[in-house]
Short mmCIF file of C-alpha atoms and ligand atoms in Angstrom, two decimals:
data_model
loop_
_atom_site.label_atom_id
_atom_site.label_comp_id
_atom_site.label_asym_id
_atom_site.label_seq_id
_atom_site.Cartn_x
_atom_site.Cartn_y
_atom_site.Cartn_z
CA MET A 1 0.00 0.00 0.00
CA ALA A 2 1.35 3.44 -0.87
CA LEU A 3 1.30 6.42 1.44
CA VAL A 4 -2.32 7.54 1.89
CA THR A 5 -4.09 10.72 2.95
CA THR A 6 -6.20 10.63 6.11
CA THR A 7 -9.54 11.04 4.32
CA GLU A 8 -10.53 7.38 4.17
CA MET A 9 -8.89 6.63 7.54
CA PHE A 10 -10.96 9.31 9.27
CA LYS A 11 -14.23 8.31 7.60
CA LYS A 12 -13.80 4.74 8.81
CA ALA A 13 -12.67 5.88 12.26
CA TYR A 14 -15.63 8.25 12.64
CA ASP A 15 -18.13 5.57 11.63
CA GLY A 16 -16.37 2.85 13.62
CA GLY A 17 -16.03 4.76 16.91
CA TYR A 18 -12.25 4.58 17.11
CA ALA A 19 -9.31 6.94 16.49
CA VAL A 20 -6.11 6.67 14.50
CA GLY A 21 -2.90 7.28 16.43
CA ALA A 22 -0.64 10.06 15.19
CA PHE A 23 2.82 9.37 16.54
CA ASN A 24 5.77 11.76 16.19
CA VAL A 25 8.84 10.38 14.45
CA ASN A 26 12.38 11.64 14.77
CA ASN A 27 14.63 8.69 13.91
CA MET A 28 14.73 5.17 12.52
CA GLU A 29 14.07 3.34 15.78
CA ILE A 30 10.91 5.37 16.43
CA VAL A 31 9.61 4.80 12.88
CA GLN A 32 10.33 1.08 13.23
CA GLY A 33 8.80 0.70 16.70
CA ILE A 34 5.57 2.43 15.69
CA THR A 35 5.07 0.73 12.34
CA GLU A 36 6.00 -2.75 13.59
CA ALA A 37 3.27 -2.41 16.24
CA ALA A 38 0.73 -1.06 13.74
CA GLY A 39 1.68 -3.71 11.17
CA GLU A 40 1.28 -6.61 13.58
CA LEU A 41 -2.03 -5.27 14.88
CA LYS A 42 -3.34 -4.43 11.39
CA SER A 43 -3.94 -0.85 12.40
CA PRO A 44 -3.92 2.31 10.28
CA VAL A 45 -1.34 4.79 11.54
CA ILE A 46 -0.25 8.41 11.05
CA LEU A 47 3.46 9.21 11.26
CA GLN A 48 3.92 12.88 11.99
CA VAL A 49 6.93 15.10 11.66
CA SER A 50 7.32 18.41 13.47
CA LYS A 51 9.38 21.37 12.28
CA GLY A 52 11.88 20.39 14.98
CA ALA A 53 12.01 16.78 13.76
CA ARG A 54 12.68 18.01 10.24
CA ALA A 55 15.46 20.26 11.49
CA TYR A 56 16.93 17.36 13.51
CA ALA A 57 16.74 14.46 11.09
CA ASN A 58 16.36 16.18 7.69
CA HIS A 59 13.22 16.03 5.53
CA THR A 60 14.62 13.50 3.05
CA TYR A 61 15.84 11.06 5.70
CA LEU A 62 12.44 11.07 7.38
CA VAL A 63 10.53 10.59 4.13
CA LYS A 64 12.83 7.72 3.12
CA LEU A 65 12.46 6.06 6.55
CA VAL A 66 8.69 6.24 6.15
CA GLU A 67 8.93 4.84 2.62
CA ALA A 68 10.94 1.93 4.04
CA ALA A 69 8.27 1.36 6.69
CA ILE A 70 5.64 1.18 3.95
CA ILE A 71 7.62 -1.48 2.11
CA GLU A 72 8.04 -3.47 5.33
CA ASN A 73 4.37 -3.10 6.32
CA PRO A 74 2.47 -3.36 3.03
CA ASP A 75 -0.88 -4.29 4.57
CA ILE A 76 -1.64 -1.15 6.57
CA PRO A 77 -2.50 2.42 5.52
CA ILE A 78 0.17 4.91 6.61
CA ALA A 79 -0.17 8.70 6.34
CA LEU A 80 2.77 11.10 6.58
CA HIS A 81 1.73 14.33 8.27
CA LEU A 82 3.36 17.65 9.13
CA ASP A 83 2.74 18.40 12.81
CA HIS A 84 2.23 22.07 13.80
CA GLY A 85 3.21 23.73 10.54
CA ASP A 86 3.44 27.44 11.30
CA THR A 87 3.84 28.99 7.84
CA PHE A 88 2.48 28.52 4.33
CA GLU A 89 6.05 27.93 3.08
CA LEU A 90 6.67 25.07 5.52
CA CYS A 91 3.36 23.41 4.60
CA LYS A 92 4.08 23.86 0.89
CA SER A 93 7.54 22.35 1.27
CA CYS A 94 6.08 19.25 2.95
CA ILE A 95 3.28 18.94 0.37
CA ASP A 96 5.81 19.24 -2.45
CA GLY A 97 8.14 16.87 -0.62
CA GLY A 98 5.89 13.82 -0.33
CA PHE A 99 3.78 14.35 2.80
CA THR A 100 0.11 13.39 2.38
CA SER A 101 -1.24 15.67 5.09
CA VAL A 102 -0.21 18.89 6.80
CA MET A 103 -1.28 20.79 9.86
CA ILE A 104 -1.35 24.55 9.66
CA ASP A 105 -1.37 25.73 13.24
CA ALA A 106 -2.39 29.36 13.25
CA SER A 107 -4.29 28.91 16.50
CA SER A 108 -2.26 31.56 18.30
CA LYS A 109 -3.31 34.18 15.72
CA PRO A 110 -6.57 36.15 15.76
CA PHE A 111 -9.59 34.33 14.24
CA GLU A 112 -9.54 36.13 10.87
CA GLU A 113 -5.78 35.61 10.45
CA ASN A 114 -6.13 31.93 11.37
CA ILE A 115 -8.85 31.63 8.69
CA ALA A 116 -6.82 33.43 6.03
CA LEU A 117 -3.63 31.38 6.54
CA THR A 118 -5.49 28.09 6.86
CA LYS A 119 -7.46 28.80 3.66
CA GLN A 120 -4.25 29.55 1.77
CA VAL A 121 -2.75 26.20 2.84
CA VAL A 122 -6.00 24.32 2.08
CA GLU A 123 -6.13 25.72 -1.46
CA TYR A 124 -2.57 24.63 -2.18
CA ALA A 125 -2.96 21.22 -0.50
CA HIS A 126 -6.24 20.35 -2.21
CA ALA A 127 -4.85 21.36 -5.59
CA HIS A 128 -2.13 18.74 -4.96
CA GLY A 129 -4.40 15.98 -3.60
CA LYS A 130 -3.32 16.47 0.04
CA VAL A 131 -5.32 17.21 3.18
CA VAL A 132 -5.12 19.83 5.93
CA GLU A 133 -5.63 19.83 9.68
CA ALA A 134 -6.24 23.20 11.34
CA GLU A 135 -6.60 24.28 14.97
CA LEU A 136 -8.95 26.47 16.99
CA GLY A 137 -8.19 27.16 20.64
CA THR A 138 -4.78 26.98 22.33
CA LEU A 139 -3.25 24.19 24.36
CA ALA A 140 -0.85 24.76 27.21
CA GLY A 141 2.70 23.47 26.79
CA ILE A 142 5.26 23.71 24.04
CA GLU A 143 4.30 23.55 20.37
CA ASP A 144 7.65 23.72 18.61
CA GLU A 145 8.82 27.27 19.30
CA VAL A 146 5.55 28.48 20.81
CA GLN A 147 5.28 28.03 24.56
CA VAL A 148 1.89 28.60 26.18
CA GLU A 149 2.03 28.93 29.96
CA HIS A 150 -0.52 27.12 32.11
CA GLY A 151 -3.33 29.58 32.69
CA GLN A 152 -2.88 31.14 29.22
CA GLU A 153 -4.47 28.24 27.34
CA SER A 154 -7.99 28.73 25.96
CA TYR A 155 -10.64 26.15 25.18
CA THR A 156 -12.06 26.05 21.68
CA ARG A 157 -15.22 28.16 21.38
CA PRO A 158 -17.83 25.83 19.83
CA GLU A 159 -19.71 28.80 18.36
CA GLU A 160 -16.72 29.44 16.06
CA VAL A 161 -16.15 25.96 14.62
CA GLU A 162 -18.76 25.90 11.84
CA GLU A 163 -17.75 29.24 10.39
CA PHE A 164 -14.07 28.28 10.63
CA VAL A 165 -14.51 24.96 8.82
CA ASP A 166 -16.86 26.46 6.20
CA ARG A 167 -14.61 29.36 5.38
CA THR A 168 -11.29 27.48 5.40
CA GLY A 169 -12.34 24.17 3.84
CA CYS A 170 -10.00 22.31 6.23
CA ASP A 171 -10.31 18.52 6.38
CA SER A 172 -10.01 18.04 10.15
CA LEU A 173 -9.98 20.30 13.17
CA ALA A 174 -7.83 20.16 16.30
CA ILE A 175 -9.67 21.50 19.33
CA ALA A 176 -8.62 22.44 22.85
CA ILE A 177 -10.60 20.64 25.55
CA GLY A 178 -8.01 20.49 28.31
CA THR A 179 -5.18 18.39 26.87
CA SER A 180 -1.74 19.96 26.66
CA HIS A 181 1.68 19.22 25.23
CA GLY A 182 4.59 17.60 27.03
CA ALA A 183 5.04 15.45 30.13
CA TYR A 184 3.83 18.11 32.60
CA LYS A 185 0.30 18.68 31.42
CA PHE A 186 -1.00 20.15 34.62
CA THR A 187 0.52 21.99 37.53
CA ALA A 188 0.14 20.45 40.97
CA ASP A 189 -2.34 23.25 41.77
CA GLN A 190 -4.64 22.13 38.95
CA CYS A 191 -4.71 18.51 40.26
CA THR A 192 -5.62 16.52 43.30
CA ARG A 193 -3.37 13.72 44.63
CA ASN A 194 -4.34 10.06 45.01
CA ALA A 195 -3.40 7.86 47.98
CA ASP A 196 0.03 7.15 46.43
CA GLY A 197 0.78 10.87 46.08
CA ILE A 198 0.38 10.73 42.28
CA LEU A 199 -1.27 13.78 40.68
CA VAL A 200 -4.82 13.27 39.38
CA PRO A 201 -5.63 15.80 36.63
CA PRO A 202 -8.91 17.63 36.08
CA PRO A 203 -11.22 15.90 33.57
CA LEU A 204 -11.27 16.86 29.89
CA ARG A 205 -14.06 19.22 28.82
CA PHE A 206 -16.35 16.71 27.11
CA ASP A 207 -19.07 19.37 27.11
CA VAL A 208 -16.93 21.46 24.71
CA LEU A 209 -16.22 18.40 22.53
CA GLU A 210 -19.90 17.49 22.38
CA GLU A 211 -20.90 21.03 21.40
CA CYS A 212 -18.33 20.96 18.60
CA ILE A 213 -19.61 17.58 17.39
CA LYS A 214 -23.19 18.89 17.29
CA ARG A 215 -22.11 21.80 15.14
CA LEU A 216 -19.89 19.70 12.85
CA PRO A 217 -21.72 16.41 12.34
CA GLY A 218 -19.57 13.81 10.57
CA PHE A 219 -16.47 16.00 10.72
CA PRO A 220 -13.18 14.55 12.08
CA ILE A 221 -11.90 16.12 15.29
CA VAL A 222 -8.25 15.91 16.39
CA LEU A 223 -6.78 15.88 19.89
CA HIS A 224 -3.24 17.06 20.45
CA GLY A 225 -1.35 16.69 23.71
CA SER A 226 -2.79 13.24 24.36
CA SER A 227 0.03 11.40 26.05
CA SER A 228 -0.92 9.68 29.28
CA VAL A 229 2.57 9.89 30.81
CA PRO A 230 2.61 6.31 32.16
CA GLN A 231 3.85 6.41 35.73
CA GLU A 232 5.88 3.20 35.24
CA PHE A 233 8.09 5.06 32.75
CA VAL A 234 8.30 8.17 34.91
CA LYS A 235 9.48 5.88 37.72
CA MET A 236 11.94 4.16 35.39
CA VAL A 237 13.42 7.54 34.49
CA ASN A 238 13.53 8.68 38.10
CA ASP A 239 14.97 5.38 39.39
CA ASN A 240 17.80 5.53 36.89
CA GLY A 241 19.29 8.94 37.37
CA GLY A 242 16.56 11.08 35.80
CA SER A 243 14.43 13.76 37.39
CA MET A 244 10.82 14.15 36.29
CA PRO A 245 8.92 15.14 39.41
CA ASP A 246 5.14 15.39 39.10
CA ALA A 247 5.01 14.46 35.41
CA VAL A 248 1.34 13.86 34.61
CA GLY A 249 -0.77 13.11 31.53
CA ILE A 250 -4.30 12.49 30.29
CA PRO A 251 -5.98 9.38 31.75
CA GLU A 252 -6.36 6.69 29.10
CA GLU A 253 -10.05 6.06 29.73
CA GLN A 254 -10.85 9.68 28.83
CA LEU A 255 -8.99 9.33 25.55
CA ARG A 256 -10.82 6.08 24.85
CA LYS A 257 -14.09 7.90 25.36
CA ALA A 258 -13.01 10.72 23.00
CA ALA A 259 -12.01 8.10 20.39
CA SER A 260 -15.47 6.54 20.58
CA LEU A 261 -16.96 9.97 19.74
CA ALA A 262 -15.90 12.15 16.78
CA VAL A 263 -12.20 12.26 17.67
CA CYS A 264 -10.52 10.50 14.73
CA LYS A 265 -6.87 11.42 15.36
CA ILE A 266 -5.06 11.33 18.69
CA ASN A 267 -1.53 12.79 18.90
CA ILE A 268 1.06 11.05 21.03
CA ASP A 269 4.70 12.02 21.30
CA SER A 270 5.72 12.42 24.96
CA ASP A 271 4.84 8.80 25.84
CA ILE A 272 7.18 7.56 23.12
CA ARG A 273 9.94 9.81 24.42
CA LEU A 274 9.38 8.52 27.94
CA ALA A 275 9.40 4.85 26.92
CA LEU A 276 12.57 5.35 24.91
CA THR A 277 14.40 7.43 27.51
CA GLY A 278 13.32 5.35 30.51
CA THR A 279 14.49 2.17 28.79
CA ILE A 280 17.85 3.64 27.78
CA ARG A 281 18.46 5.09 31.25
CA LYS A 282 17.74 1.71 32.83
CA TYR A 283 19.97 -0.03 30.32
CA PHE A 284 22.88 2.31 31.01
CA ASN A 285 22.42 1.89 34.74
CA GLU A 286 22.47 -1.91 34.42
CA HIS A 287 25.26 -2.09 31.82
CA PRO A 288 27.73 0.72 32.56
CA ASP A 289 30.38 -0.97 30.41
CA HIS A 290 28.30 -1.19 27.19
CA PHE A 291 28.90 1.33 24.46
CA ASP A 292 27.51 -0.23 21.24
CA PRO A 293 24.39 1.86 20.38
CA ARG A 294 22.66 -1.25 19.05
CA GLN A 295 22.73 -2.72 22.55
CA TYR A 296 20.61 0.02 24.12
CA LEU A 297 18.63 1.11 21.05
CA LYS A 298 17.26 -2.41 20.57
CA PRO A 299 15.35 -2.53 23.89
CA ALA A 300 14.44 1.15 23.42
CA ARG A 301 12.86 0.39 20.03
CA ALA A 302 11.06 -2.60 21.58
CA ALA A 303 9.68 -0.28 24.28
CA VAL A 304 8.35 2.10 21.60
CA LYS A 305 6.68 -0.84 19.86
CA GLU A 306 5.15 -2.04 23.11
CA ILE A 307 3.70 1.30 24.12
CA VAL A 308 2.29 1.93 20.64
CA ALA A 309 0.70 -1.54 20.64
CA HIS A 310 -0.83 -0.74 24.01
CA LYS A 311 -2.27 2.54 22.68
CA ILE A 312 -3.68 0.89 19.55
CA LYS A 313 -5.44 -1.84 21.54
CA ASN A 314 -6.48 -0.05 24.71
CA VAL A 315 -6.81 3.65 23.88
CA LEU A 316 -7.41 4.13 20.15
CA GLY A 317 -9.31 0.93 19.37
CA SER A 318 -7.79 0.87 15.87
CA ASP A 319 -6.50 -2.73 15.89
CA GLY A 320 -7.83 -4.81 13.03
CA LYS A 321 -9.08 -1.67 11.22
CA ALA A 322 -6.41 -1.52 8.48
O1 G3H B 1 3.49 19.04 19.67
C1 G3H B 1 4.69 18.88 19.71
C2 G3H B 1 5.28 17.55 19.43
O2 G3H B 1 5.44 16.81 20.62
C3 G3H B 1 6.56 17.69 18.67
O3 G3H B 1 7.55 18.17 19.50
O4 G3H B 1 8.40 20.14 18.24
O5 G3H B 1 9.78 19.02 20.04
O6 G3H B 1 9.39 17.88 17.84
P1 G3H B 1 8.87 18.87 18.86
P1 13P B 2 2.03 14.90 23.78
O1 13P B 2 3.09 15.83 24.24
O2 13P B 2 0.93 14.77 24.77
O3 13P B 2 2.57 13.56 23.39
O4 13P B 2 1.35 15.54 22.46
C1 13P B 2 1.94 15.39 21.21
C2 13P B 2 1.31 16.26 20.18
O5 13P B 2 0.24 16.82 20.34
C3 13P B 2 2.02 16.41 18.91
O6 13P B 2 1.40 17.33 18.07
ZN1 ZN B 3 0.45 18.94 19.06
#
């Protein structure tokens, strides 16, 4: 199967009450871990590349790694998506350079400017057979170079979504309902603590999601900032020389619920980083004399595969949907 756009994926996900995972890729081991899991579970998957990933690994290397993954996993649909594109030029470069989908994230701009830039990207993308994700509302955390402090985030205003989608022609819409980027999604003040002292975050705003769904029937919704920050990996990091106090994510059952509604794409990056880093830290701690990168990257890649498989089966519900 060649690289696909997300159109068919989202239609099936919407109708089937599941979501497709969009996992950030930065190197070969991450591409392999994700696509091996998706391939074995017969799940569609979106591989997404941020501006930072492109600067780190180089556009061509990433595209070629994804092409290799397609050859190795011929039975599943794979989309290649630009995550958080911030300019028309960046989106154009990815469209021209083999991506099947781009996000234009003009969510930090005023409404009219967001519409104008999104529309410009949509016109170019559609003329080239590609699709566009846009965003309304702002998430806390770091989106490439844009950092939004906790307290400065704003939920999507449901009364704006119809006009935005109508006027831009975008193919999917990312909304802000309380998720945020990174491994510290909430401050301790925003949470309560359970009996083990672990932070319990405030629930997602399903009322906002449901209002958006009512106004955009049949339209695919996207959730960014949807890592769950598994405490076993936080502990693995902390037990092996790391320091990630009070890292906290979105509870999996809330993401499962969102996936059963109109949320067709769920973005996960931080959990992959945690699985990879926790595993490497533990390996170094246990094998201080090893220095062959294959020795520690092998279990790290296996950890990526395992966490992605877990997400596909238990959070997204996309297994068997290829
Ligand atoms: O939303 C941000 C993603 O986690 C990508 O992060 O810009 O550091 O590659 P990055
Ligand atoms: P996390 O930081 O929760 O993994 O979110 C990733 C994301 O939204 C990428 O666009
Ligand atoms: Zn994001």
